[in-house]
Amino acid sequence: METKLSQFIQHALDSQPISGTSLIISLYGDAFQYRGGEVWLGSLTNLLEPMGFSDRFVRTSVFRLQKEGWLDIEKIGRRSYYRISERGQNQFRHAESKIYQSEQSKWDGKWDLLLLEAADKDEKVRLKKELSWLGFGQFNASLMAAPSNAQSDIPSLLSELKAAESVVYFRADYPYNRSEKSLKELVSSSWSLQDVAEHYHQFIVLFRPLALLLKDLSDEQISPEQCFQLRLLLIHFYRRVVLKDPLLPDELLPVQWEGEIARHLCTNIYQRIEQAATRYVSEICETTVGELPYPSAYYFRRFGGVLKEIAA
């Protein structure tokens, strides 16, 4: 029997095209990263087929992710098991810090500035792409900038990017309050904040009705399978937006920033459906040694630690 929840799930699936590789990345990052990172291919199909994704869709997606270095494969008999690769773990850790963040960290008003003047043309293109992914904005043709973060080790970052010799690193203060309006305009342009806000708005419009619907339903009225499907779609759509967000300090953002509203909405929905979704994944999925491991402590620190451990 069709319910309002099943109608919402279908509406979300139809709202925009879904890439197979992107969906599988969302699934691994959300459901398996802190549960061993490995699952049988047949389990992936069992999870996704009820949502309308075929076995061929799943097989093609994980094959591509293996070729791209996100996943490793282990074959035992006729079964294939895919686990997060070392390269994939690094990518997932970076994404995790943005997707499940509870609130913005405090900012001391300082800036990290990277001058790319010495890099050749191709190297500049590569570095701008990598640095943009890491939250830097482009102030001009050769200058990338980001509000300083106490957790960031810029010299180590430049070493990882193989750019320590071609990039000049400065740390700067911003003591002149009278130019604050000009700074906010520069920030908005350099990080395309209007586009980011529009993507957040679309997320809010799509998922706010779900939050209201879940308030009116008891646990018995929501199946574990639906909880899993809702959680996957929630994180998949949120991930696609938040990974494009530089997560700037509040001092640099417009008032009533859509990203803050979206984060609270995502947190509240996730917290409501997480336990049943986790149980469902445990029931459906198999690894090379049997059942999925119990989620590690890091899993329950998501969204500032609002998640409750599942009773044995």
mmCIF file of N, CA and C in Angstrom, residues 142-207:
data_model
loop_
_atom_site.group_PDB
_atom_site.id
_atom_site.type_symbol
_atom_site.label_atom_id
_atom_site.label_comp_id
_atom_site.label_asym_id
_atom_site.label_seq_id
_atom_site.Cartn_x
_atom_site.Cartn_y
_atom_site.Cartn_z
ATOM 1 N N SER A 142 46.160 34.633 -9.392
ATOM 2 C CA SER A 142 47.249 33.869 -8.769
ATOM 3 C C SER A 142 47.146 33.762 -7.258
ATOM 4 N N LEU A 143 46.057 34.268 -6.664
ATOM 5 C CA LEU A 143 45.949 34.292 -5.205
ATOM 6 C C LEU A 143 44.730 33.522 -4.734
ATOM 7 N N MET A 144 44.969 32.457 -3.960
ATOM 8 C CA MET A 144 43.906 31.685 -3.316
ATOM 9 C C MET A 144 43.902 32.027 -1.836
ATOM 10 N N ALA A 145 42.726 32.052 -1.233
ATOM 11 C CA ALA A 145 42.625 32.473 0.167
ATOM 12 C C ALA A 145 41.564 31.667 0.902
ATOM 13 N N ALA A 146 41.740 31.557 2.217
ATOM 14 C CA ALA A 146 40.747 30.906 3.083
ATOM 15 C C ALA A 146 40.882 31.466 4.487
ATOM 16 N N PRO A 147 39.768 31.636 5.193
ATOM 17 C CA PRO A 147 39.856 32.019 6.601
ATOM 18 C C PRO A 147 40.648 30.963 7.362
ATOM 19 N N SER A 148 41.582 31.392 8.205
ATOM 20 C CA SER A 148 42.441 30.447 8.918
ATOM 21 C C SER A 148 41.618 29.545 9.826
ATOM 22 N N ASN A 149 42.015 28.297 9.866
ATOM 23 C CA ASN A 149 41.376 27.301 10.711
ATOM 24 C C ASN A 149 42.457 26.666 11.566
ATOM 25 N N ALA A 150 42.226 26.630 12.882
ATOM 26 C CA ALA A 150 43.244 26.098 13.794
ATOM 27 C C ALA A 150 43.602 24.657 13.476
ATOM 28 N N GLN A 151 42.667 23.930 12.810
ATOM 29 C CA GLN A 151 42.896 22.525 12.506
ATOM 30 C C GLN A 151 43.712 22.333 11.226
ATOM 31 N N SER A 152 43.891 23.409 10.446
ATOM 32 C CA SER A 152 44.556 23.286 9.146
ATOM 33 C C SER A 152 46.070 23.392 9.287
ATOM 34 N N ASP A 153 46.772 22.471 8.684
ATOM 35 C CA ASP A 153 48.229 22.493 8.618
ATOM 36 C C ASP A 153 48.595 22.762 7.166
ATOM 37 N N ILE A 154 48.738 24.044 6.825
ATOM 38 C CA ILE A 154 48.937 24.429 5.428
ATOM 39 C C ILE A 154 50.231 23.869 4.845
ATOM 40 N N PRO A 155 51.367 23.930 5.562
ATOM 41 C CA PRO A 155 52.586 23.334 4.997
ATOM 42 C C PRO A 155 52.427 21.857 4.637
ATOM 43 N N SER A 156 51.757 21.084 5.509
ATOM 44 C CA SER A 156 51.525 19.664 5.207
ATOM 45 C C SER A 156 50.597 19.511 4.003
ATOM 46 N N LEU A 157 49.596 20.387 3.929
ATOM 47 C CA LEU A 157 48.677 20.358 2.800
ATOM 48 C C LEU A 157 49.424 20.599 1.494
ATOM 49 N N LEU A 158 50.310 21.593 1.483
ATOM 50 C CA LEU A 158 51.068 21.890 0.270
ATOM 51 C C LEU A 158 51.987 20.734 -0.107
ATOM 52 N N SER A 159 52.531 20.049 0.891
ATOM 53 C CA SER A 159 53.361 18.872 0.609
ATOM 54 C C SER A 159 52.529 17.775 -0.037
ATOM 55 N N GLU A 160 51.316 17.545 0.487
ATOM 56 C CA GLU A 160 50.431 16.530 -0.082
ATOM 57 C C GLU A 160 50.076 16.853 -1.530
ATOM 58 N N LEU A 161 49.938 18.140 -1.814
ATOM 59 C CA LEU A 161 49.585 18.571 -3.165
ATOM 60 C C LEU A 161 50.808 18.696 -4.077
ATOM 61 N N LYS A 162 51.983 18.356 -3.515
ATOM 62 C CA LYS A 162 53.246 18.473 -4.267
ATOM 63 C C LYS A 162 53.422 19.897 -4.802
ATOM 64 N N ALA A 163 53.147 20.862 -3.912
ATOM 65 C CA ALA A 163 53.212 22.271 -4.306
ATOM 66 C C ALA A 163 54.065 23.102 -3.357
ATOM 67 N N ALA A 164 54.816 22.450 -2.475
ATOM 68 C CA ALA A 164 55.577 23.185 -1.468
ATOM 69 C C ALA A 164 56.611 24.124 -2.075
ATOM 70 N N GLU A 165 57.133 23.771 -3.251
ATOM 71 C CA GLU A 165 58.181 24.587 -3.871
ATOM 72 C C GLU A 165 57.617 25.673 -4.787
ATOM 73 N N SER A 166 56.373 25.526 -5.227
ATOM 74 C CA SER A 166 55.834 26.469 -6.218
ATOM 75 C C SER A 166 54.799 27.437 -5.653
ATOM 76 N N VAL A 167 54.416 27.257 -4.403
ATOM 77 C CA VAL A 167 53.404 28.116 -3.798
ATOM 78 C C VAL A 167 54.000 28.850 -2.595
ATOM 79 N N VAL A 168 53.733 30.161 -2.532
ATOM 80 C CA VAL A 168 54.193 30.964 -1.391
ATOM 81 C C VAL A 168 53.018 31.129 -0.428
ATOM 82 N N TYR A 169 53.252 30.791 0.838
ATOM 83 C CA TYR A 169 52.195 30.794 1.853
ATOM 84 C C TYR A 169 52.373 31.973 2.801
ATOM 85 N N PHE A 170 51.288 32.755 2.966
ATOM 86 C CA PHE A 170 51.260 33.852 3.925
ATOM 87 C C PHE A 170 50.114 33.638 4.906
ATOM 88 N N ARG A 171 50.264 34.148 6.112
ATOM 89 C CA ARG A 171 49.136 34.262 7.038
ATOM 90 C C ARG A 171 48.925 35.736 7.313
ATOM 91 N N ALA A 172 47.694 36.223 7.126
ATOM 92 C CA ALA A 172 47.429 37.663 7.184
ATOM 93 C C ALA A 172 46.342 37.998 8.205
ATOM 94 N N ASP A 173 46.438 39.203 8.757
ATOM 95 C CA ASP A 173 45.392 39.745 9.628
ATOM 96 C C ASP A 173 44.453 40.618 8.808
ATOM 97 N N TYR A 174 43.295 40.886 9.387
ATOM 98 C CA TYR A 174 42.351 41.791 8.755
ATOM 99 C C TYR A 174 41.902 42.819 9.804
ATOM 100 N N PRO A 175 42.671 43.928 9.966
ATOM 101 C CA PRO A 175 42.407 44.853 11.066
ATOM 102 C C PRO A 175 41.526 46.048 10.698
ATOM 103 N N TYR A 176 41.107 46.162 9.436
ATOM 104 C CA TYR A 176 40.461 47.396 8.987
ATOM 105 C C TYR A 176 38.971 47.180 8.784
ATOM 106 N N ASN A 177 38.163 47.468 9.816
ATOM 107 C CA ASN A 177 36.738 47.157 9.779
ATOM 108 C C ASN A 177 35.957 47.970 8.748
ATOM 109 N N ARG A 178 36.473 49.127 8.362
ATOM 110 C CA ARG A 178 35.717 49.986 7.446
ATOM 111 C C ARG A 178 35.566 49.364 6.056
ATOM 112 N N SER A 179 36.404 48.427 5.724
ATOM 113 C CA SER A 179 36.296 47.788 4.408
ATOM 114 C C SER A 179 35.528 46.464 4.482
ATOM 115 N N GLU A 180 34.771 46.273 5.551
ATOM 116 C CA GLU A 180 34.053 45.006 5.750
ATOM 117 C C GLU A 180 33.060 44.735 4.625
ATOM 118 N N LYS A 181 32.345 45.764 4.159
ATOM 119 C CA LYS A 181 31.377 45.580 3.075
ATOM 120 C C LYS A 181 32.080 45.082 1.808
ATOM 121 N N SER A 182 33.214 45.692 1.487
ATOM 122 C CA SER A 182 33.962 45.274 0.298
ATOM 123 C C SER A 182 34.470 43.846 0.452
ATOM 124 N N LEU A 183 34.899 43.483 1.663
ATOM 125 C CA LEU A 183 35.382 42.125 1.907
ATOM 126 C C LEU A 183 34.262 41.111 1.706
ATOM 127 N N LYS A 184 33.071 41.396 2.229
ATOM 128 C CA LYS A 184 31.952 40.461 2.077
ATOM 129 C C LYS A 184 31.573 40.295 0.610
ATOM 130 N N GLU A 185 31.653 41.374 -0.156
ATOM 131 C CA GLU A 185 31.356 41.273 -1.588
ATOM 132 C C GLU A 185 32.395 40.414 -2.293
ATOM 133 N N LEU A 186 33.668 40.599 -1.919
ATOM 134 C CA LEU A 186 34.737 39.782 -2.496
ATOM 135 C C LEU A 186 34.555 38.314 -2.139
ATOM 136 N N VAL A 187 34.219 38.039 -0.887
ATOM 137 C CA VAL A 187 33.995 36.669 -0.432
ATOM 138 C C VAL A 187 32.827 36.034 -1.176
ATOM 139 N N SER A 188 31.719 36.766 -1.297
ATOM 140 C CA SER A 188 30.535 36.233 -1.975
ATOM 141 C C SER A 188 30.843 35.865 -3.411
ATOM 142 N N SER A 189 31.629 36.707 -4.080
ATOM 143 C CA SER A 189 31.990 36.444 -5.471
ATOM 144 C C SER A 189 32.995 35.310 -5.592
ATOM 145 N N SER A 190 34.028 35.309 -4.737
ATOM 146 C CA SER A 190 35.107 34.319 -4.838
ATOM 147 C C SER A 190 34.630 32.907 -4.544
ATOM 148 N N TRP A 191 33.611 32.782 -3.690
ATOM 149 C CA TRP A 191 33.110 31.452 -3.331
ATOM 150 C C TRP A 191 31.733 31.165 -3.932
ATOM 151 N N SER A 192 31.259 32.034 -4.827
ATOM 152 C CA SER A 192 29.949 31.833 -5.485
ATOM 153 C C SER A 192 28.860 31.508 -4.472
ATOM 154 N N LEU A 193 28.764 32.311 -3.417
ATOM 155 C CA LEU A 193 27.840 32.018 -2.318
ATOM 156 C C LEU A 193 26.379 32.053 -2.761
ATOM 157 N N GLN A 194 26.053 32.862 -3.753
ATOM 158 C CA GLN A 194 24.673 32.908 -4.219
ATOM 159 C C GLN A 194 24.250 31.562 -4.816
ATOM 160 N N ASP A 195 25.151 30.936 -5.562
ATOM 161 C CA ASP A 195 24.849 29.610 -6.130
ATOM 162 C C ASP A 195 24.711 28.562 -5.033
ATOM 163 N N VAL A 196 25.618 28.615 -4.050
ATOM 164 C CA VAL A 196 25.561 27.660 -2.934
ATOM 165 C C VAL A 196 24.251 27.823 -2.175
ATOM 166 N N ALA A 197 23.848 29.078 -1.922
ATOM 167 C CA ALA A 197 22.605 29.340 -1.198
ATOM 168 C C ALA A 197 21.399 28.798 -1.958
ATOM 169 N N GLU A 198 21.408 28.912 -3.286
ATOM 170 C CA GLU A 198 20.301 28.406 -4.094
ATOM 171 C C GLU A 198 20.203 26.887 -4.007
ATOM 172 N N HIS A 199 21.343 26.196 -4.007
ATOM 173 C CA HIS A 199 21.336 24.729 -3.861
ATOM 174 C C HIS A 199 20.823 24.328 -2.477
ATOM 175 N N TYR A 200 21.220 25.069 -1.456
ATOM 176 C CA TYR A 200 20.699 24.797 -0.116
ATOM 177 C C TYR A 200 19.182 25.010 -0.076
ATOM 178 N N HIS A 201 18.728 26.057 -0.734
ATOM 179 C CA HIS A 201 17.289 26.347 -0.749
ATOM 180 C C HIS A 201 16.515 25.194 -1.382
ATOM 181 N N GLN A 202 17.021 24.654 -2.470
ATOM 182 C CA GLN A 202 16.370 23.514 -3.115
ATOM 183 C C GLN A 202 16.319 22.308 -2.176
ATOM 184 N N PHE A 203 17.411 22.089 -1.416
ATOM 185 C CA PHE A 203 17.433 20.990 -0.446
ATOM 186 C C PHE A 203 16.358 21.205 0.624
ATOM 187 N N ILE A 204 16.254 22.431 1.119
ATOM 188 C CA ILE A 204 15.279 22.739 2.173
ATOM 189 C C ILE A 204 13.854 22.537 1.665
ATOM 190 N N VAL A 205 13.585 23.015 0.463
ATOM 191 C CA VAL A 205 12.242 22.864 -0.121
ATOM 192 C C VAL A 205 11.881 21.389 -0.285
ATOM 193 N N LEU A 206 12.863 20.567 -0.658
ATOM 194 C CA LEU A 206 12.599 19.143 -0.863
ATOM 195 C C LEU A 206 12.365 18.410 0.456
ATOM 196 N N PHE A 207 13.196 18.692 1.489
ATOM 197 C CA PHE A 207 13.168 17.853 2.690
ATOM 198 C C PHE A 207 12.386 18.435 3.869
#
